[in-house]
The first five atom37 places (N, CA, C, CB, O) and aatype in JSON, in Angstrom:
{
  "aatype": [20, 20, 20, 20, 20, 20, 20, 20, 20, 20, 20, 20, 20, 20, 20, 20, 20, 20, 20, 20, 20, 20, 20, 20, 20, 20, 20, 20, 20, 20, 20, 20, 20, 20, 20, 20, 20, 20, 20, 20, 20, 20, 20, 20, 20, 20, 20, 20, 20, 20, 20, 20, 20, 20, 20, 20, 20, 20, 20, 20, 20, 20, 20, 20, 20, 20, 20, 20, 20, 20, 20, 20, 20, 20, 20, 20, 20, 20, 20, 20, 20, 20, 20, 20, 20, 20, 20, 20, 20, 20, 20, 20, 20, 20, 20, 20, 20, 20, 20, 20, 20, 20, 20, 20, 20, 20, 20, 20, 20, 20, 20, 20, 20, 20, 20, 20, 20, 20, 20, 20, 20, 20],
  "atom_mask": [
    [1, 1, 1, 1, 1],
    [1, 1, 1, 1, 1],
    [1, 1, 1, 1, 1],
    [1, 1, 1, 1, 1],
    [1, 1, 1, 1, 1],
    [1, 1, 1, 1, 1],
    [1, 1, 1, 1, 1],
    [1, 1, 1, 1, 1],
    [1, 1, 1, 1, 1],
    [1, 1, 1, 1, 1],
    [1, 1, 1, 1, 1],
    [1, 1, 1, 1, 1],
    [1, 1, 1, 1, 1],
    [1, 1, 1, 1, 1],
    [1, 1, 1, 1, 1],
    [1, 1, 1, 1, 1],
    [1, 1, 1, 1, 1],
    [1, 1, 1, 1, 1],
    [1, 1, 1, 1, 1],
    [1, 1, 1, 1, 1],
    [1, 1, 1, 1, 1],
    [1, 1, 1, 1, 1],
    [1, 1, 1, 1, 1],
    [1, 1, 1, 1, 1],
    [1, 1, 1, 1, 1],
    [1, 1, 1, 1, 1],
    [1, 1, 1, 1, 1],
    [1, 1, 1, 1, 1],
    [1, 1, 1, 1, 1],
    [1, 1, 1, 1, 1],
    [1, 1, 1, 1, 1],
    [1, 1, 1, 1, 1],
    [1, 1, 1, 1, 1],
    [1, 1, 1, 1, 1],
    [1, 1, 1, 1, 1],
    [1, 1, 1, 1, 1],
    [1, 1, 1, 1, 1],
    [1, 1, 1, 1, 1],
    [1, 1, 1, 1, 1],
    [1, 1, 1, 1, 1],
    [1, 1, 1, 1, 1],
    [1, 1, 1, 1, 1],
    [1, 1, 1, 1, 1],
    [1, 1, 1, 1, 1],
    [1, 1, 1, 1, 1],
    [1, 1, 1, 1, 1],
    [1, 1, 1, 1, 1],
    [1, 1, 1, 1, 1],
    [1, 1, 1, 1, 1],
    [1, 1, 1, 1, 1],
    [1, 1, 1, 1, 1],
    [1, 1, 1, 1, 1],
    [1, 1, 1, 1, 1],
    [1, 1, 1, 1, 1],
    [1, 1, 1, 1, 1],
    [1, 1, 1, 1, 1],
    [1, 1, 1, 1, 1],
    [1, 1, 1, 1, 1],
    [1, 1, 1, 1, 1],
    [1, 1, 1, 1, 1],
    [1, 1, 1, 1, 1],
    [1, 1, 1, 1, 1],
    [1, 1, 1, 1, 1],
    [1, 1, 1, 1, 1],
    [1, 1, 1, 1, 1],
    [1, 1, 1, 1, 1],
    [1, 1, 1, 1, 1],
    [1, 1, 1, 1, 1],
    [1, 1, 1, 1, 1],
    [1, 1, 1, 1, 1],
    [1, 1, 1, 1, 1],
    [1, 1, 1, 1, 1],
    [1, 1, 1, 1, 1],
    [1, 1, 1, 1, 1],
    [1, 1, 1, 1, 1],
    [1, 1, 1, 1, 1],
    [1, 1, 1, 1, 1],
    [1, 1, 1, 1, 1],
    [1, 1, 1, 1, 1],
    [1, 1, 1, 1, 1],
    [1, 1, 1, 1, 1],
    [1, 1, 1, 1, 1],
    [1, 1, 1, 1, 1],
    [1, 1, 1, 1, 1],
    [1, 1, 1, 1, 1],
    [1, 1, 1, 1, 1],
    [1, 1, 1, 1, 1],
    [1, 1, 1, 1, 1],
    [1, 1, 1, 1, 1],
    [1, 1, 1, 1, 1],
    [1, 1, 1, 1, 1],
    [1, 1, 1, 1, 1],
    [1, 1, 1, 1, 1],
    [1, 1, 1, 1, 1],
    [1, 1, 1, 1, 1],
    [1, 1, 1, 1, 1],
    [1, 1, 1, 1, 1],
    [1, 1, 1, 1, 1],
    [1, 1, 1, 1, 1],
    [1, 1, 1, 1, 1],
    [1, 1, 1, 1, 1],
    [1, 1, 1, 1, 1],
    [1, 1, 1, 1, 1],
    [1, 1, 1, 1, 1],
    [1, 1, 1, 1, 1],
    [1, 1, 1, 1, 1],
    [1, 1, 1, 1, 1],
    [1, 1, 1, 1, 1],
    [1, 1, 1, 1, 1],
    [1, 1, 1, 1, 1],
    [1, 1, 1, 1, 1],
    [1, 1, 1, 1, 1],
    [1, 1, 1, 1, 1],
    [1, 1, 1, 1, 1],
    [1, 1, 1, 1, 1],
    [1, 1, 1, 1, 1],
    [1, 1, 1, 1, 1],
    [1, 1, 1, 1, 1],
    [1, 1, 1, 1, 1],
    [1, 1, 1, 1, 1],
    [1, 1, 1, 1, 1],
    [1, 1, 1, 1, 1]
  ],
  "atom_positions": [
    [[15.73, -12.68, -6.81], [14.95, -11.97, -5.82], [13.63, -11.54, -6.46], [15.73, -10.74, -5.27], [13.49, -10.83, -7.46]],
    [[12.64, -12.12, -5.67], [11.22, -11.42, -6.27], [11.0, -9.87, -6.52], [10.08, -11.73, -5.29], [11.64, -9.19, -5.72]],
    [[10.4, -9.3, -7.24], [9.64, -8.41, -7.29], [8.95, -8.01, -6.51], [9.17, -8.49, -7.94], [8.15, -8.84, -6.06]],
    [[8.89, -6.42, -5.88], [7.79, -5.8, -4.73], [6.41, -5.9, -6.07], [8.33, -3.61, -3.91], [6.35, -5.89, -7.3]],
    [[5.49, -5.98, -4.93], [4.72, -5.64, -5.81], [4.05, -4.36, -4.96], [3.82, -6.85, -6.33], [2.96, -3.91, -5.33]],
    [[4.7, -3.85, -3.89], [4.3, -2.43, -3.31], [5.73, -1.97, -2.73], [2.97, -2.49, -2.01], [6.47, -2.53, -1.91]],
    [[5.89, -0.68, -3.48], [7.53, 0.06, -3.1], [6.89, 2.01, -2.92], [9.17, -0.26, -5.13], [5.95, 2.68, -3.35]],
    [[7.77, 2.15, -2.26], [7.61, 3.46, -2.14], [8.57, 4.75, -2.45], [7.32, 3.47, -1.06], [9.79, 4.78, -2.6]],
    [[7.73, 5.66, -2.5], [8.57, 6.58, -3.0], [9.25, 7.5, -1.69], [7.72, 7.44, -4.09], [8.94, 7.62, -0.51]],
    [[10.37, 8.1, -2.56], [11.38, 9.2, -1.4], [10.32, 9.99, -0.38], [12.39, 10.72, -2.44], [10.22, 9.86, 0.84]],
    [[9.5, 10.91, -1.35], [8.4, 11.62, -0.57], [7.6, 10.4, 0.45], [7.23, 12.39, -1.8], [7.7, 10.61, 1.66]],
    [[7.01, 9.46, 0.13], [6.04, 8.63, 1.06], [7.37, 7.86, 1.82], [4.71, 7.44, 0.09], [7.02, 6.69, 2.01]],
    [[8.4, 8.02, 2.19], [9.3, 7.39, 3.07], [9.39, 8.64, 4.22], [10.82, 6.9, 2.27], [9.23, 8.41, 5.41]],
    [[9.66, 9.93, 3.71], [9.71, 10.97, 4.61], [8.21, 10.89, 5.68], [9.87, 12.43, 3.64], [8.15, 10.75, 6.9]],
    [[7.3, 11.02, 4.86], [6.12, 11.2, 5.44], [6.06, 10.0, 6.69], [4.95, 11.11, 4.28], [5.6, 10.25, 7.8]],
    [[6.55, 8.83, 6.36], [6.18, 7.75, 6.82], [6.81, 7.71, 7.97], [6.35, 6.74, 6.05], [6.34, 7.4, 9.06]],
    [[8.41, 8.18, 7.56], [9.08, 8.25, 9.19], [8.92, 8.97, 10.05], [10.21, 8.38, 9.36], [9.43, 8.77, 11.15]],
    [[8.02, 10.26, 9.73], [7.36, 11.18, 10.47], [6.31, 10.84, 11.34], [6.94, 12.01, 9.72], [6.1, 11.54, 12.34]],
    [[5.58, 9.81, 11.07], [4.78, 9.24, 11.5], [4.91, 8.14, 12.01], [4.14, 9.25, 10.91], [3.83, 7.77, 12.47]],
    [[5.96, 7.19, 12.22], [6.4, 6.47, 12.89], [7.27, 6.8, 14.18], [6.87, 5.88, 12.11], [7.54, 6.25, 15.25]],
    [[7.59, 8.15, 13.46], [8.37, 8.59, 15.14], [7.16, 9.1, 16.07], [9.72, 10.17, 15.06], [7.06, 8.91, 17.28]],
    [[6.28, 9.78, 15.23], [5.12, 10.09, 16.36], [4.01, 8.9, 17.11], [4.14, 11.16, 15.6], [3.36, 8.93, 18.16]],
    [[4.1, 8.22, 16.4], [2.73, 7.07, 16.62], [3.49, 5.57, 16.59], [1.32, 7.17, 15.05], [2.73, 4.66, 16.94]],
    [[4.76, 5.15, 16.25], [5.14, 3.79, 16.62], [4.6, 3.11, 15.44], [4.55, 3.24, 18.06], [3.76, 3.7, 14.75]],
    [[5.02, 1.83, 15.1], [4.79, 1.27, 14.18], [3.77, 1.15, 13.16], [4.94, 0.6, 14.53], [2.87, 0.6, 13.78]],
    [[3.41, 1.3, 12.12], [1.77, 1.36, 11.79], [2.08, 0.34, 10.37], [0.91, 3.36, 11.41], [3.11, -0.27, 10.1]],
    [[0.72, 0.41, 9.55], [0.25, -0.39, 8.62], [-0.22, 0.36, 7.88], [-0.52, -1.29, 8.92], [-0.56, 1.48, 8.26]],
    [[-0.42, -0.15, 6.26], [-1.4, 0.51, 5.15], [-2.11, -0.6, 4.56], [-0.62, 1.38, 3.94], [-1.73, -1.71, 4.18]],
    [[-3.82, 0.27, 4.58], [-4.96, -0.59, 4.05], [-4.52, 0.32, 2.71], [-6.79, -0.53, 4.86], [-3.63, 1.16, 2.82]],
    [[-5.21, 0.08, 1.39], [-5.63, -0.02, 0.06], [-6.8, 0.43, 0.37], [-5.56, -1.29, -0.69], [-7.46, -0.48, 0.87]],
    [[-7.6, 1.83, 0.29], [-9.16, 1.81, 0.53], [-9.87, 1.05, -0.92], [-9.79, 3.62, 0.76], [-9.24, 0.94, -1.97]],
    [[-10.88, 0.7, -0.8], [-11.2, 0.56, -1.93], [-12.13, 1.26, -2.64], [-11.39, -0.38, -1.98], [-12.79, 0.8, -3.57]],
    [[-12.22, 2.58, -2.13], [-12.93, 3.6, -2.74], [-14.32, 4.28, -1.92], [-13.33, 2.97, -4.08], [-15.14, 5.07, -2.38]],
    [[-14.27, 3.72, -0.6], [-15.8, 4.27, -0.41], [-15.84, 5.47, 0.41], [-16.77, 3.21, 0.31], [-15.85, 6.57, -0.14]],
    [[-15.87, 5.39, 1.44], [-15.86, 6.81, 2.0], [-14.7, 7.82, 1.64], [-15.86, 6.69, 3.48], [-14.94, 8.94, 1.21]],
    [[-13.57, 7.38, 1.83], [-12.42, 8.22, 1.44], [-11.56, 7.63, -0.12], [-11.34, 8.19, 2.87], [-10.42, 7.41, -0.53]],
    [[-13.04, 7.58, -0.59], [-12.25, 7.2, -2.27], [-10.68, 6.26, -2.43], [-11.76, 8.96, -3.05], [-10.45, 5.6, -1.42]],
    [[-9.96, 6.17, -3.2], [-9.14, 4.94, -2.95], [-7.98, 5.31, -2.42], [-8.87, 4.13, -4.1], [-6.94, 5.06, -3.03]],
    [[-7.96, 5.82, -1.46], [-6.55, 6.47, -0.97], [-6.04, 5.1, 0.57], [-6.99, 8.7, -0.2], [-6.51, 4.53, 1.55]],
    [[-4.8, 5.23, -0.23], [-3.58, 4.05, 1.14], [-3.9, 4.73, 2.25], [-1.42, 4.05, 1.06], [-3.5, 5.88, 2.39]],
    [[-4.84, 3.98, 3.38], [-5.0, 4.68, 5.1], [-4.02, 3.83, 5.92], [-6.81, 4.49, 5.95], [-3.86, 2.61, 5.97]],
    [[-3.33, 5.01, 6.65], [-2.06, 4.28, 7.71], [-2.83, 4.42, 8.6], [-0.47, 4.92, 8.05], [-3.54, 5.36, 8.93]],
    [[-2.61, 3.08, 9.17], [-2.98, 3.14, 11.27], [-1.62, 2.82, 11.64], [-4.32, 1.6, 12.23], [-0.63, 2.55, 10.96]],
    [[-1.81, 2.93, 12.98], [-0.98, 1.83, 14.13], [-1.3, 0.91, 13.54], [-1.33, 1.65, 15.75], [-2.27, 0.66, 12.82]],
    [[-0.31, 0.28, 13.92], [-0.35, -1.56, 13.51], [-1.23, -1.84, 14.43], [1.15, -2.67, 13.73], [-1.3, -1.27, 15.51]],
    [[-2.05, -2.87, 14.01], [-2.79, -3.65, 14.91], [-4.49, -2.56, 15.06], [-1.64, -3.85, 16.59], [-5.5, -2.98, 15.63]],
    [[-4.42, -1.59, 14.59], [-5.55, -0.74, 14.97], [-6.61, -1.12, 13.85], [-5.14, 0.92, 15.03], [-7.79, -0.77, 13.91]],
    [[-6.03, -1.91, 12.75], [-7.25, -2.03, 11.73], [-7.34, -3.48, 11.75], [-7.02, -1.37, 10.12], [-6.5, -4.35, 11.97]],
    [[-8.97, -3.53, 11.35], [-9.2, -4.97, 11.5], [-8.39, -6.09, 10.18], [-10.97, -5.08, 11.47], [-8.77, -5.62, 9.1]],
    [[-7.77, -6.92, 9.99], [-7.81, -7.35, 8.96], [-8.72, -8.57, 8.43], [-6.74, -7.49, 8.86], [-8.72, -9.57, 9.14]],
    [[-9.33, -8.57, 7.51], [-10.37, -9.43, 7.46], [-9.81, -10.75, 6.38], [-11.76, -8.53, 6.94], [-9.0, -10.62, 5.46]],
    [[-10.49, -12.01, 6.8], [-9.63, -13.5, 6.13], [-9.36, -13.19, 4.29], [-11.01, -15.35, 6.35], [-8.47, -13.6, 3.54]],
    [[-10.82, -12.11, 3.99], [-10.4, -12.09, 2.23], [-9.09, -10.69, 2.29], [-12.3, -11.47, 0.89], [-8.84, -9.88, 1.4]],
    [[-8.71, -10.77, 3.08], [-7.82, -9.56, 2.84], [-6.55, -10.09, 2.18], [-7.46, -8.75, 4.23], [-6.29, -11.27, 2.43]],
    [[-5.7, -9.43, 1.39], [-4.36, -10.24, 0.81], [-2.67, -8.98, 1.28], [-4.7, -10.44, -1.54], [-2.54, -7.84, 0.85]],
    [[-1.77, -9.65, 2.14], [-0.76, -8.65, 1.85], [-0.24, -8.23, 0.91], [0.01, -8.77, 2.26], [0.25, -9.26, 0.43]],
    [[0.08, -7.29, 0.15], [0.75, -6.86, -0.9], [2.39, -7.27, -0.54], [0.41, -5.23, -1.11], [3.17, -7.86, -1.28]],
    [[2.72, -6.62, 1.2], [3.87, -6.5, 0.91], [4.55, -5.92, 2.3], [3.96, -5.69, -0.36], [3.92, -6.23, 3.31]],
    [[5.56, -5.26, 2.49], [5.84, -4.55, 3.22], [6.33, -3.24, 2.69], [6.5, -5.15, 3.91], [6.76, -3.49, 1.57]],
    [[6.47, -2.06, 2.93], [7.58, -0.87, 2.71], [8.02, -0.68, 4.49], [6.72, 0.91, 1.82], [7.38, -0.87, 5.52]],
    [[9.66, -0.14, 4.18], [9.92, 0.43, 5.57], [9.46, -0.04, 6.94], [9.48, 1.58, 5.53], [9.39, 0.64, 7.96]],
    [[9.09, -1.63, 6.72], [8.8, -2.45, 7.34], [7.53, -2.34, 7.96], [9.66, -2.63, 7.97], [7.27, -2.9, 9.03]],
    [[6.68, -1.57, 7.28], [4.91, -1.3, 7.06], [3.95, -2.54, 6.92], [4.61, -0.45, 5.59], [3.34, -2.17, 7.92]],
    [[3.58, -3.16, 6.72], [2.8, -4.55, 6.35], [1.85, -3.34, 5.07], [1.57, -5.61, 8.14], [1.6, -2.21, 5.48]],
    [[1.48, -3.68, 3.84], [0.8, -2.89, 2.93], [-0.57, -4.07, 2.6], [1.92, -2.39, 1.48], [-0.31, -5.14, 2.07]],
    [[-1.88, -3.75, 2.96], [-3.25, -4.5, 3.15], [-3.76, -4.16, 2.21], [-4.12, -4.3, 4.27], [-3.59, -2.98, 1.91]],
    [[-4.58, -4.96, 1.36], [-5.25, -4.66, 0.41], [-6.47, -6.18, 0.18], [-4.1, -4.25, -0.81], [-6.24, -7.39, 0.16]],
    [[-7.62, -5.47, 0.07], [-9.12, -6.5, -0.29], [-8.75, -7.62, -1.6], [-10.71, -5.26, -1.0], [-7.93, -7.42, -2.49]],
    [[-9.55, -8.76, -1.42], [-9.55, -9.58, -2.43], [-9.64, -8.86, -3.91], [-10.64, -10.49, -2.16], [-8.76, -8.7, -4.75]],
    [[-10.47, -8.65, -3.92], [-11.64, -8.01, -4.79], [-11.03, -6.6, -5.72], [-13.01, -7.46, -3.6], [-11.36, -6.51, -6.9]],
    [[-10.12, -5.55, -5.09], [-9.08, -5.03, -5.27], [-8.03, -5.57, -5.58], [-8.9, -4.51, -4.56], [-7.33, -5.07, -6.46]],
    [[-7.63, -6.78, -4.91], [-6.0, -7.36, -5.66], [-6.59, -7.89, -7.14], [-5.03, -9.06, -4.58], [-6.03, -7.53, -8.17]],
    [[-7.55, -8.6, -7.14], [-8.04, -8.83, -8.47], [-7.92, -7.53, -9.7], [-9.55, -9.22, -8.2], [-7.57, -7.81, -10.84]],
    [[-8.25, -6.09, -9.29], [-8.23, -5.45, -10.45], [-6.77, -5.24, -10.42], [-9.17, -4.19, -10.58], [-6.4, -5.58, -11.55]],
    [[-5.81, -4.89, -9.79], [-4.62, -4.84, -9.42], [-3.97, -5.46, -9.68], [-4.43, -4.8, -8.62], [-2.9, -4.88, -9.87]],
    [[-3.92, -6.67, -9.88], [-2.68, -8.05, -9.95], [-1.85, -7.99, -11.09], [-3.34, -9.66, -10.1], [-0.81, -8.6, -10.83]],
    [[-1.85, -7.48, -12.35], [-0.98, -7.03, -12.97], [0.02, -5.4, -12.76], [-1.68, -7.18, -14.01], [0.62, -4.77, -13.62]],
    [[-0.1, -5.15, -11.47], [0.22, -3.73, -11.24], [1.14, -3.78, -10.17], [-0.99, -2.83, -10.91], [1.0, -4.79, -9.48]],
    [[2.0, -3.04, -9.82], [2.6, -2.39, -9.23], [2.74, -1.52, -8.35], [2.82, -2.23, -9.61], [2.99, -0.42, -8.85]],
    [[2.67, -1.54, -6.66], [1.87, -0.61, -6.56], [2.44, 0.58, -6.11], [0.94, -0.98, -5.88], [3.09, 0.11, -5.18]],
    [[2.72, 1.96, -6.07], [3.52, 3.15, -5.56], [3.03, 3.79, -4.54], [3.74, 4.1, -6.45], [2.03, 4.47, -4.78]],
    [[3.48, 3.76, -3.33], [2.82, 4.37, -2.51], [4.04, 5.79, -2.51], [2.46, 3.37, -1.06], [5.27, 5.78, -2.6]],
    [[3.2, 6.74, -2.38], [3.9, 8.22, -3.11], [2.95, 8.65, -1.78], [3.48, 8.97, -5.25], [2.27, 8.05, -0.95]],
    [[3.33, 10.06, -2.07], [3.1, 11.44, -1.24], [3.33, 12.66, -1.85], [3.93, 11.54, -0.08], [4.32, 12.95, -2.52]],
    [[2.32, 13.41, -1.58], [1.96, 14.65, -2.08], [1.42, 15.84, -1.2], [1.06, 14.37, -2.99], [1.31, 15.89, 0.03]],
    [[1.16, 16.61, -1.97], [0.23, 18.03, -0.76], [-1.41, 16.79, -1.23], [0.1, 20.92, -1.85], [-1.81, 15.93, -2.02]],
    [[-1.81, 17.71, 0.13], [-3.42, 17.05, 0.48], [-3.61, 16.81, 1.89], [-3.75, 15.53, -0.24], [-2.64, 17.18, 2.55]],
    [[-4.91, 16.1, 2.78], [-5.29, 16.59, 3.57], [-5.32, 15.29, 4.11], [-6.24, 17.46, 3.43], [-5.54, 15.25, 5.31]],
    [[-5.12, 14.06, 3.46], [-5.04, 12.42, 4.13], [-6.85, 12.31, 4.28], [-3.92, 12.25, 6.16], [-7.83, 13.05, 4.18]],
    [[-6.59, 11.26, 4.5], [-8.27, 10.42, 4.58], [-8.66, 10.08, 5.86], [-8.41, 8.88, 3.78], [-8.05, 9.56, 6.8]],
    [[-10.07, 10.59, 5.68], [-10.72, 10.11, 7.53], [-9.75, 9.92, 8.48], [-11.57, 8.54, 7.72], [-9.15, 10.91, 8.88]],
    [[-9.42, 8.57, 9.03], [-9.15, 8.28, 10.2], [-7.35, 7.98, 9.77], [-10.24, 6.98, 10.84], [-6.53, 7.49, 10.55]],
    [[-7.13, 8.35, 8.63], [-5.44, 7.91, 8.59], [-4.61, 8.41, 9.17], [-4.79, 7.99, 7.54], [-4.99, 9.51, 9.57]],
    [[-3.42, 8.13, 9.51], [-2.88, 9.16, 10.65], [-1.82, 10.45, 9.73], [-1.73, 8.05, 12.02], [-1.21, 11.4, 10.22]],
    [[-1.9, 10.01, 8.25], [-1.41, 11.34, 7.81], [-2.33, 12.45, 7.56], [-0.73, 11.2, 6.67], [-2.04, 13.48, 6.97]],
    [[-3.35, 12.18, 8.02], [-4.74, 13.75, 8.25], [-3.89, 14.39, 9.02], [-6.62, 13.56, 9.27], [-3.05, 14.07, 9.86]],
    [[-4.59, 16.09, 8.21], [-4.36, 17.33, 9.03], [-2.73, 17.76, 9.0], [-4.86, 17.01, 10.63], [-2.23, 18.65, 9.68]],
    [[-1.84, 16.67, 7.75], [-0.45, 17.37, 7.83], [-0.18, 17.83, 6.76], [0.65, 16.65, 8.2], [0.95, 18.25, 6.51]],
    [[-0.9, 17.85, 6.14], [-0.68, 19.11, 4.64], [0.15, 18.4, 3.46], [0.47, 20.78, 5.13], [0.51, 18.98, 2.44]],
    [[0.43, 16.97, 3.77], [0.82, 15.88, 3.12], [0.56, 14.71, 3.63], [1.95, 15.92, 2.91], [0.77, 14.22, 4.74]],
    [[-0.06, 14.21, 2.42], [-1.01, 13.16, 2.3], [-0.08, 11.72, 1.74], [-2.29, 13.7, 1.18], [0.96, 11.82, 1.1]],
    [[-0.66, 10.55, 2.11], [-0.23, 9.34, 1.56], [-1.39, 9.08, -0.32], [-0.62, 7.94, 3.16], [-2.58, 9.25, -0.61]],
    [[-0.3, 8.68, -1.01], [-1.1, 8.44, -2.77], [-0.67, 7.47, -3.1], [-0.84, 9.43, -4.11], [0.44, 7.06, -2.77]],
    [[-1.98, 6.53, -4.28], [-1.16, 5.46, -4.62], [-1.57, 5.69, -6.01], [-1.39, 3.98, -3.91], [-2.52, 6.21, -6.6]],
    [[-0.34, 5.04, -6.34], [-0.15, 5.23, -7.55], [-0.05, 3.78, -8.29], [1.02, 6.11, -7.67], [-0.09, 2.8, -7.55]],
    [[0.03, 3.65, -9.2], [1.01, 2.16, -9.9], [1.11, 2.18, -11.48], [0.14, 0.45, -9.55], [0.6, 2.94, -12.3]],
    [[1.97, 1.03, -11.65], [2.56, 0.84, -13.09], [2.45, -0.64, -13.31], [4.16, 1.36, -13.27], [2.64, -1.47, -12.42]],
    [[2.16, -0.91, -14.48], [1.62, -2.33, -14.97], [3.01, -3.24, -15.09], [0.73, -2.2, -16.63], [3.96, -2.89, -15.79]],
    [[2.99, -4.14, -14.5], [4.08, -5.29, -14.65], [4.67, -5.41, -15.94], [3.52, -6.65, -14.36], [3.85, -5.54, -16.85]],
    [[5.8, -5.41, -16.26], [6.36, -5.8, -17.88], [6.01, -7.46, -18.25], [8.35, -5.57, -17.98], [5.92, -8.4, -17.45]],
    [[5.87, -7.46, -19.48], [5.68, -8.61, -19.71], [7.08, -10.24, -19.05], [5.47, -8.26, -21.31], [6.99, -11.46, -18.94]],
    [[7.73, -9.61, -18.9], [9.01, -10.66, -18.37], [8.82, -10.33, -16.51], [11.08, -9.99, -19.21], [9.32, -11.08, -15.66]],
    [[8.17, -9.34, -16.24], [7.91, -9.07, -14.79], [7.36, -10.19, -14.32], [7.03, -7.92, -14.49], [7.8, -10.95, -13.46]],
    [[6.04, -10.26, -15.14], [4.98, -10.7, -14.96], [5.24, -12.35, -14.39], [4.2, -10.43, -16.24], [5.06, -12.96, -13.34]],
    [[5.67, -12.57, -15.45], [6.45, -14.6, -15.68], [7.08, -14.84, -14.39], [8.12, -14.95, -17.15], [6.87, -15.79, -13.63]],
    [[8.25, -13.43, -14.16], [9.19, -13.66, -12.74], [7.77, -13.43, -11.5], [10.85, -12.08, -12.53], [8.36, -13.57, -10.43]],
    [[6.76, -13.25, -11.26], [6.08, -12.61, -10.11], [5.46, -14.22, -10.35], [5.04, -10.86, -10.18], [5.85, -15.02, -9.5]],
    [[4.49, -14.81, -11.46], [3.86, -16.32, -11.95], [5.01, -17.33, -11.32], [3.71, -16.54, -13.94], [4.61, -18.31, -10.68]],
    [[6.18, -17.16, -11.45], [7.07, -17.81, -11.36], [6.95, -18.56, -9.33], [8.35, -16.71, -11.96], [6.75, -19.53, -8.6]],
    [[7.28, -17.16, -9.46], [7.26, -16.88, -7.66], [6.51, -17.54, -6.75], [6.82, -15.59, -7.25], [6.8, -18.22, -5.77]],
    [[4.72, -16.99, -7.64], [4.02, -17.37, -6.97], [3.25, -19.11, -7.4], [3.27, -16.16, -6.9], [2.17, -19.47, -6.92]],
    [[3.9, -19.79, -8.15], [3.13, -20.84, -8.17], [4.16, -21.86, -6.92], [2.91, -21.44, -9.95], [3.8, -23.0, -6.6]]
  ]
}
């Protein structure tokens, strides 16, 4: 069985089902830092554009997880954690305004990770 290369944590599963019961299915972009610095933004599914250089990471909790070319490039040896914490969520994400926020986090592939993910993907 492959490797996630985006898993989530206990806290960002709570948050998530909170927000799926209110708003119905949604998605996470990867910002890549500009207006709301690099923080994971949830929409509704279907509410964000996805663009052709875009790459899936993955799914959590049956989420689709979006992330830029250009970003998977610094990323591709990583892992990615989508966690939750106190904070205030980003612009237009739908965890704004709940006093817990979506975070990403990650951890670098082990060297035998790495081979099994090369493996996978050739």
């Amino acid at each position: 069985m492959p490797l996630d290369r985006v898993i989530l944590t206990d806290a960002a599963r709570s948050l998530l089902d909170e927000i799926v019961a209110e708003h119905g299915p949604v998605m996470f972009v990867q910002s890549g830092g500009c207006c709301d610095g690099s923080s994971p933004m949830c929409f509704k599914n279907g509410d964000y554009m996805i663009g052709s250089r875009d790459i899936k990471l993955g799914e959590v909790a049956g989420a689709p997880v979006w992330i830029s070319e250009s970003l998977f490039e610094i990323w591709r040896h990583s892992q990615m954690i989508l966690d939750a914490g106190p904070g205030h969520g980003a612009g237009f994400s739908l965890d704004t305004g709940r006093g817990t926020c979506f975070l990403s986090r990650s951890r670098v592939f082990t060297d035998e990770e790495w081979a099994e993910i090369e493996a996978a993907e050739a």
